[in-house]
Coordinates of C-alpha atoms in Angstrom, one line a residue:
Chain A
X1 CA -34.3 -46.8 -107.4
X2 CA -32.3 -43.9 -106.0
X3 CA -30.9 -43.3 -102.7
X4 CA -30.1 -39.9 -101.4
X5 CA -27.0 -39.2 -99.3
X6 CA -27.7 -36.0 -97.4
X7 CA -24.9 -33.3 -97.0
X8 CA -24.8 -31.2 -93.9
X9 CA -21.9 -28.6 -93.3
X10 CA -19.5 -30.7 -91.4
X11 CA -20.4 -34.1 -92.8
X12 CA -17.3 -36.3 -93.4
X13 CA -18.6 -39.7 -94.4
X14 CA -20.8 -38.5 -97.4
X15 CA -18.2 -39.6 -99.7
X16 CA -17.8 -43.2 -98.0
X17 CA -21.3 -43.6 -98.3
X18 CA -21.8 -42.6 -101.8
X19 CA -18.7 -44.6 -102.8
X20 CA -20.3 -47.8 -100.9
X21 CA -23.4 -47.3 -102.6
X22 CA -22.1 -46.7 -106.0
X23 CA -18.8 -48.5 -106.4
X24 CA -19.4 -51.0 -103.7
X25 CA -22.9 -52.0 -104.7
X26 CA -23.5 -50.4 -108.1
X27 CA -26.6 -48.6 -106.4
X28 CA -27.7 -45.4 -108.0
X29 CA -27.2 -42.6 -105.3
X30 CA -26.9 -38.9 -105.4
X31 CA -25.9 -36.2 -102.7
X32 CA -28.9 -33.8 -101.5
X33 CA -27.6 -30.5 -99.7
X34 CA -29.2 -29.7 -96.5
X35 CA -30.8 -26.5 -97.8
X36 CA -32.7 -28.4 -100.5
X37 CA -36.3 -28.9 -99.2
X38 CA -37.4 -31.9 -101.5
X39 CA -36.4 -35.4 -101.8
X40 CA -38.4 -35.8 -105.3
X41 CA -36.9 -38.7 -107.3
X42 CA -35.3 -40.5 -104.4
X43 CA -36.6 -43.8 -102.8
X44 CA -34.5 -44.0 -99.6
X45 CA -32.2 -41.6 -97.5
X46 CA -28.7 -42.0 -95.9
X47 CA -27.8 -39.6 -93.2
X48 CA -24.0 -39.8 -93.0
X49 CA -21.5 -39.6 -90.1
X50 CA -19.5 -36.5 -89.5
X51 CA -19.9 -33.4 -87.4
X52 CA -23.0 -31.6 -88.5
X53 CA -23.0 -27.8 -87.7
X54 CA -19.7 -28.4 -85.7
X55 CA -21.9 -30.6 -83.1
X56 CA -22.5 -27.3 -81.6
X57 CA -25.3 -27.6 -78.7
X58 CA -25.5 -31.3 -79.0
X59 CA -24.5 -33.6 -81.8
X60 CA -27.1 -33.7 -84.5
X61 CA -29.1 -30.8 -82.8
X62 CA -29.0 -28.2 -85.2
X63 CA -29.0 -30.4 -88.3
X64 CA -32.4 -31.5 -87.3
X65 CA -33.6 -28.0 -88.1
X66 CA -32.2 -27.6 -91.5
X67 CA -34.6 -27.4 -94.7
X68 CA -33.8 -30.8 -95.7
X69 CA -34.8 -32.7 -92.6
X70 CA -38.5 -31.5 -92.8
X71 CA -38.5 -33.4 -96.1
X72 CA -36.8 -36.4 -94.3
X73 CA -39.2 -36.6 -91.5
X74 CA -42.2 -36.2 -93.7
X75 CA -40.7 -39.1 -96.1
X76 CA -39.8 -41.2 -92.9
X77 CA -43.4 -40.9 -91.6
X78 CA -44.5 -42.0 -95.2
X79 CA -42.6 -45.1 -95.1
X80 CA -39.4 -44.3 -97.0
X81 CA -36.2 -46.4 -95.6
X82 CA -33.8 -44.1 -93.8
X83 CA -30.5 -45.0 -92.4
X84 CA -28.7 -42.8 -90.1
X85 CA -25.1 -43.6 -89.6
X86 CA -23.2 -42.2 -86.6
X87 CA -23.7 -38.5 -86.7
X88 CA -27.0 -39.6 -88.6
X89 CA -28.2 -41.7 -85.8
X90 CA -27.7 -38.7 -83.5
X91 CA -29.8 -36.5 -85.9
X92 CA -32.6 -39.0 -86.3
X93 CA -32.9 -39.1 -82.3
X94 CA -32.7 -35.4 -82.2
X95 CA -35.5 -35.2 -84.7
X96 CA -37.8 -37.5 -82.7
X97 CA -37.8 -40.2 -85.5
X98 CA -35.8 -42.6 -83.3
X99 CA -36.1 -43.1 -79.5
X100 CA -33.4 -42.2 -76.9
X101 CA -30.2 -40.2 -77.3
X102 CA -26.4 -40.5 -77.9
X103 CA -24.2 -39.2 -75.2
X104 CA -20.6 -39.0 -74.1
X105 CA -18.6 -42.0 -74.4
X106 CA -18.1 -43.7 -70.8
X107 CA -14.5 -43.2 -70.9
X108 CA -14.7 -39.8 -72.5
X109 CA -12.3 -40.7 -75.3
X110 CA -12.9 -40.8 -79.0
X111 CA -13.1 -44.1 -80.1
X112 CA -12.1 -45.3 -83.4
X113 CA -11.8 -49.1 -83.8
X114 CA -13.3 -52.2 -85.1
X115 CA -16.1 -53.7 -83.2
X116 CA -18.3 -56.8 -83.2
X117 CA -22.0 -56.4 -83.8
X118 CA -24.9 -58.9 -83.2
X119 CA -27.6 -58.2 -85.7
X120 CA -30.9 -58.8 -83.3
X121 CA -33.5 -58.3 -86.1
X122 CA -33.7 -59.0 -89.8
X123 CA -36.9 -57.2 -90.0
X124 CA -35.9 -53.8 -91.2
X125 CA -35.0 -52.6 -94.7
X126 CA -31.3 -52.5 -93.8
X127 CA -30.9 -56.2 -92.3
X128 CA -33.0 -58.2 -94.6
X129 CA -30.1 -60.1 -95.9
X130 CA -28.9 -61.2 -92.5
X131 CA -30.5 -63.2 -89.8
X132 CA -30.6 -62.5 -86.1
X133 CA -27.6 -63.7 -84.3
X134 CA -25.1 -63.1 -87.1
X135 CA -22.0 -61.2 -85.8
X136 CA -20.7 -58.4 -88.1
X137 CA -17.5 -56.5 -88.2
X138 CA -17.3 -52.8 -88.9
X139 CA -15.5 -49.6 -87.1
X140 CA -16.9 -47.2 -84.9
X141 CA -15.5 -43.5 -84.7
X142 CA -17.3 -41.2 -82.1
X143 CA -16.9 -39.2 -79.0
X144 CA -20.6 -39.3 -78.2
X145 CA -21.9 -42.6 -79.2
X146 CA -23.2 -43.9 -75.8
X147 CA -27.1 -44.8 -76.5
X148 CA -29.2 -43.9 -73.7
X149 CA -32.9 -44.5 -73.0
X150 CA -34.8 -44.8 -69.6
X151 CA -36.0 -48.2 -68.5
X152 CA -39.5 -47.9 -69.9
X153 CA -38.3 -47.0 -73.5
X154 CA -35.6 -49.9 -73.4
X155 CA -38.2 -52.5 -72.3
X156 CA -40.6 -51.3 -75.1
X157 CA -37.7 -51.5 -77.7
X158 CA -37.1 -54.9 -76.3
X159 CA -40.7 -55.8 -76.6
X160 CA -41.1 -54.6 -80.0
X161 CA -38.0 -56.0 -81.1
X162 CA -36.6 -52.7 -82.3
X163 CA -32.9 -53.1 -81.2
X164 CA -31.5 -53.7 -84.3
X165 CA -27.7 -54.2 -83.3
X166 CA -25.8 -54.9 -80.1
X167 CA -22.0 -54.7 -79.4
X168 CA -20.9 -58.3 -78.6
X169 CA -17.8 -60.3 -78.0
X170 CA -16.2 -62.9 -80.2
X171 CA -18.5 -65.4 -78.8
X172 CA -21.7 -63.2 -79.6
X173 CA -22.3 -62.3 -76.2
X174 CA -23.4 -58.7 -75.1
X175 CA -21.0 -58.4 -72.4
X176 CA -19.6 -55.2 -70.7
X177 CA -16.0 -55.7 -72.2
X178 CA -17.6 -55.5 -75.7
X179 CA -19.4 -52.3 -74.9
X180 CA -17.0 -49.8 -76.4
X181 CA -18.9 -46.6 -75.3
X182 CA -21.1 -47.4 -72.4
X183 CA -24.3 -47.8 -74.3
X184 CA -27.3 -49.1 -72.2
X185 CA -27.7 -52.7 -72.8
X186 CA -24.8 -52.9 -75.5
X187 CA -27.3 -51.1 -78.0
X188 CA -25.7 -50.3 -81.3
X189 CA -28.8 -49.6 -83.4
X190 CA -32.4 -49.4 -83.1
X191 CA -35.4 -48.8 -85.3
X192 CA -38.7 -47.1 -85.3
X193 CA -42.1 -48.8 -84.6
X194 CA -42.6 -49.0 -88.4
X195 CA -39.3 -50.2 -88.7
X196 CA -38.4 -48.2 -91.7
X197 CA -36.2 -45.9 -89.9
X198 CA -32.9 -47.3 -88.5
X199 CA -30.0 -45.6 -86.5
X200 CA -26.6 -47.2 -85.8
X201 CA -23.3 -45.7 -84.5
X202 CA -21.1 -48.4 -86.5
X203 CA -20.0 -47.4 -90.0
X204 CA -21.2 -50.0 -92.7
X205 CA -19.8 -47.1 -95.2
X206 CA -16.4 -48.1 -93.8
X207 CA -16.7 -51.7 -94.4
X208 CA -17.6 -52.6 -98.0
X209 CA -14.4 -53.6 -99.4
X210 CA -11.6 -56.2 -98.5
X211 CA -9.2 -53.1 -98.7
X212 CA -11.2 -51.5 -95.6
X213 CA -10.8 -54.9 -93.5
X214 CA -14.5 -56.0 -93.9
X215 CA -17.2 -56.3 -96.2
X216 CA -20.0 -56.7 -93.8
X217 CA -21.4 -53.2 -94.5
X218 CA -22.5 -54.5 -98.1
X219 CA -25.0 -56.6 -96.4
X220 CA -26.8 -53.7 -94.9
X221 CA -26.7 -51.6 -98.0
X222 CA -27.4 -54.6 -100.1
X223 CA -30.5 -55.4 -97.8
X224 CA -31.8 -51.9 -98.9
X225 CA -31.2 -52.7 -102.6
X226 CA -33.1 -56.2 -102.1
X227 CA -36.0 -54.4 -100.4
X228 CA -36.7 -52.5 -103.7
X229 CA -35.8 -55.4 -106.0
X230 CA -38.6 -57.5 -104.2
X231 CA -41.2 -54.7 -104.3
Chain B
X1 CA -33.1 -7.9 -71.9
X2 CA -30.9 -10.9 -71.0
X3 CA -32.2 -14.4 -70.3
X4 CA -30.0 -17.1 -68.7
X5 CA -30.7 -20.8 -69.5
X6 CA -29.1 -23.5 -67.7
X7 CA -29.0 -27.0 -69.0
X8 CA -28.0 -29.8 -66.8
X9 CA -27.8 -33.7 -67.6
X10 CA -30.6 -35.5 -65.9
X11 CA -29.6 -37.5 -62.8
X12 CA -30.3 -40.6 -64.4
X13 CA -27.8 -40.1 -67.2
X14 CA -24.2 -41.2 -66.8
X15 CA -22.2 -37.9 -66.6
X16 CA -18.6 -38.9 -67.3
X17 CA -17.5 -35.3 -67.8
X18 CA -18.5 -34.8 -64.2
X19 CA -16.9 -37.7 -62.8
X20 CA -13.7 -36.8 -64.6
X21 CA -14.0 -33.1 -62.9
X22 CA -14.7 -34.5 -59.6
X23 CA -11.8 -36.7 -59.6
X24 CA -9.6 -33.8 -60.8
X25 CA -10.7 -31.6 -58.1
X26 CA -10.2 -34.2 -55.6
X27 CA -6.7 -34.8 -57.1
X28 CA -6.3 -31.1 -56.6
X29 CA -6.6 -31.5 -52.8
X30 CA -10.2 -30.3 -52.1
X31 CA -11.7 -32.5 -49.5
X32 CA -15.2 -33.4 -49.0
X33 CA -16.3 -33.2 -52.6
X34 CA -19.3 -35.5 -53.3
X35 CA -19.9 -34.9 -56.9
X36 CA -19.7 -32.7 -60.1
X37 CA -22.1 -32.5 -62.6
X38 CA -21.3 -30.6 -66.0
X39 CA -23.9 -28.7 -67.8
X40 CA -24.2 -25.7 -70.2
X41 CA -24.9 -22.1 -69.5
X42 CA -26.4 -20.0 -72.2
X43 CA -27.2 -16.2 -72.2
X44 CA -30.0 -15.1 -74.5
X45 CA -30.0 -11.3 -75.4
X46 CA -33.6 -10.0 -76.5
X47 CA -34.3 -6.5 -77.8
X48 CA -37.5 -6.6 -75.8
X49 CA -39.4 -9.1 -73.3
X50 CA -39.5 -12.6 -75.0
X51 CA -42.7 -14.3 -75.4
X52 CA -42.9 -16.8 -72.3
X53 CA -44.4 -19.6 -74.4
X54 CA -41.9 -19.3 -77.3
X55 CA -38.9 -19.2 -75.1
X56 CA -40.0 -22.1 -73.2
X57 CA -40.6 -24.0 -76.3
X58 CA -37.2 -23.3 -77.8
X59 CA -35.5 -24.3 -74.4
X60 CA -37.0 -27.6 -74.8
X61 CA -36.7 -28.3 -78.6
X62 CA -33.4 -27.0 -79.3
X63 CA -31.4 -25.6 -76.3
X64 CA -32.2 -29.1 -74.4
X65 CA -33.0 -32.6 -75.3
X66 CA -35.6 -33.7 -72.7
X67 CA -34.4 -37.4 -73.2
X68 CA -31.2 -36.6 -71.3
X69 CA -31.4 -33.1 -69.9
X70 CA -33.4 -30.5 -67.9
X71 CA -33.3 -26.7 -68.0
X72 CA -34.2 -23.8 -66.2
X73 CA -34.8 -20.4 -67.4
X74 CA -33.9 -17.4 -65.6
X75 CA -35.8 -14.2 -66.7
X76 CA -34.5 -10.8 -66.1
X77 CA -31.1 -12.4 -65.0
X78 CA -29.5 -9.9 -62.7
X79 CA -26.2 -11.2 -62.4
X80 CA -23.6 -10.2 -64.9
X81 CA -21.2 -13.1 -66.0

């Protein structure tokens, strides 16, 4: 099993993702440049954080039209696991693989801090080693990470158990004080109806070693590896 | 010819930039200001008359995000900015 880490001009968490997968979990992973047109030889995709194409126009708007995204969209529709982290989440929303959009943080500031996440569903390739209600610690680092979807879309996400993570306080409650950026309903991550595509604003790639302050990110990458191990 | 495209956040979407600018305008002493919304203005220059359907499509799919924004196309834009 081999995992592709997509590199766009302006990606800056590509090395973190590759290190998490290789050094952290001993997985086989490699970079795929945005001008590539094929994912041949790869079994899963990680879209890393950063500022693809300078975040011009809107975050993720231009990356979505890059050659490799045609392959990512086709593979996602065929069931390949795809994880978008931060800018990767924004790209997946712009590409229409995930619902909603990420807009400017409520307080306008760029936020870089650890947050608490509550796992809402273990029914994705990236959360199967967790259980609903488990609280994870990892950082967020974004200026435009407020998840927005209108009420009918949100209602559907809730009904279909497609909210994957929520921002919570120490007691595990999704209260306003625990919401770092103004995301609707404290949503920190969602998945597609088929559940193979997951997007999240927090960074599991910055939480896989004690030196980084948390190892909870291992659970998410480890879930992906486990997904293939049991196939 | 020039085509102007105005992209604005939907009214249902929180616009913290607009709120910050509104507050600053008020602080500058302008009274009676109810609200500010911050959007984008794009000027597209074409060699010839652009295809209407194609222009609309690119506004919808690239220049705006219909989840959070609305757009207006001003063809044969008269004003110079």
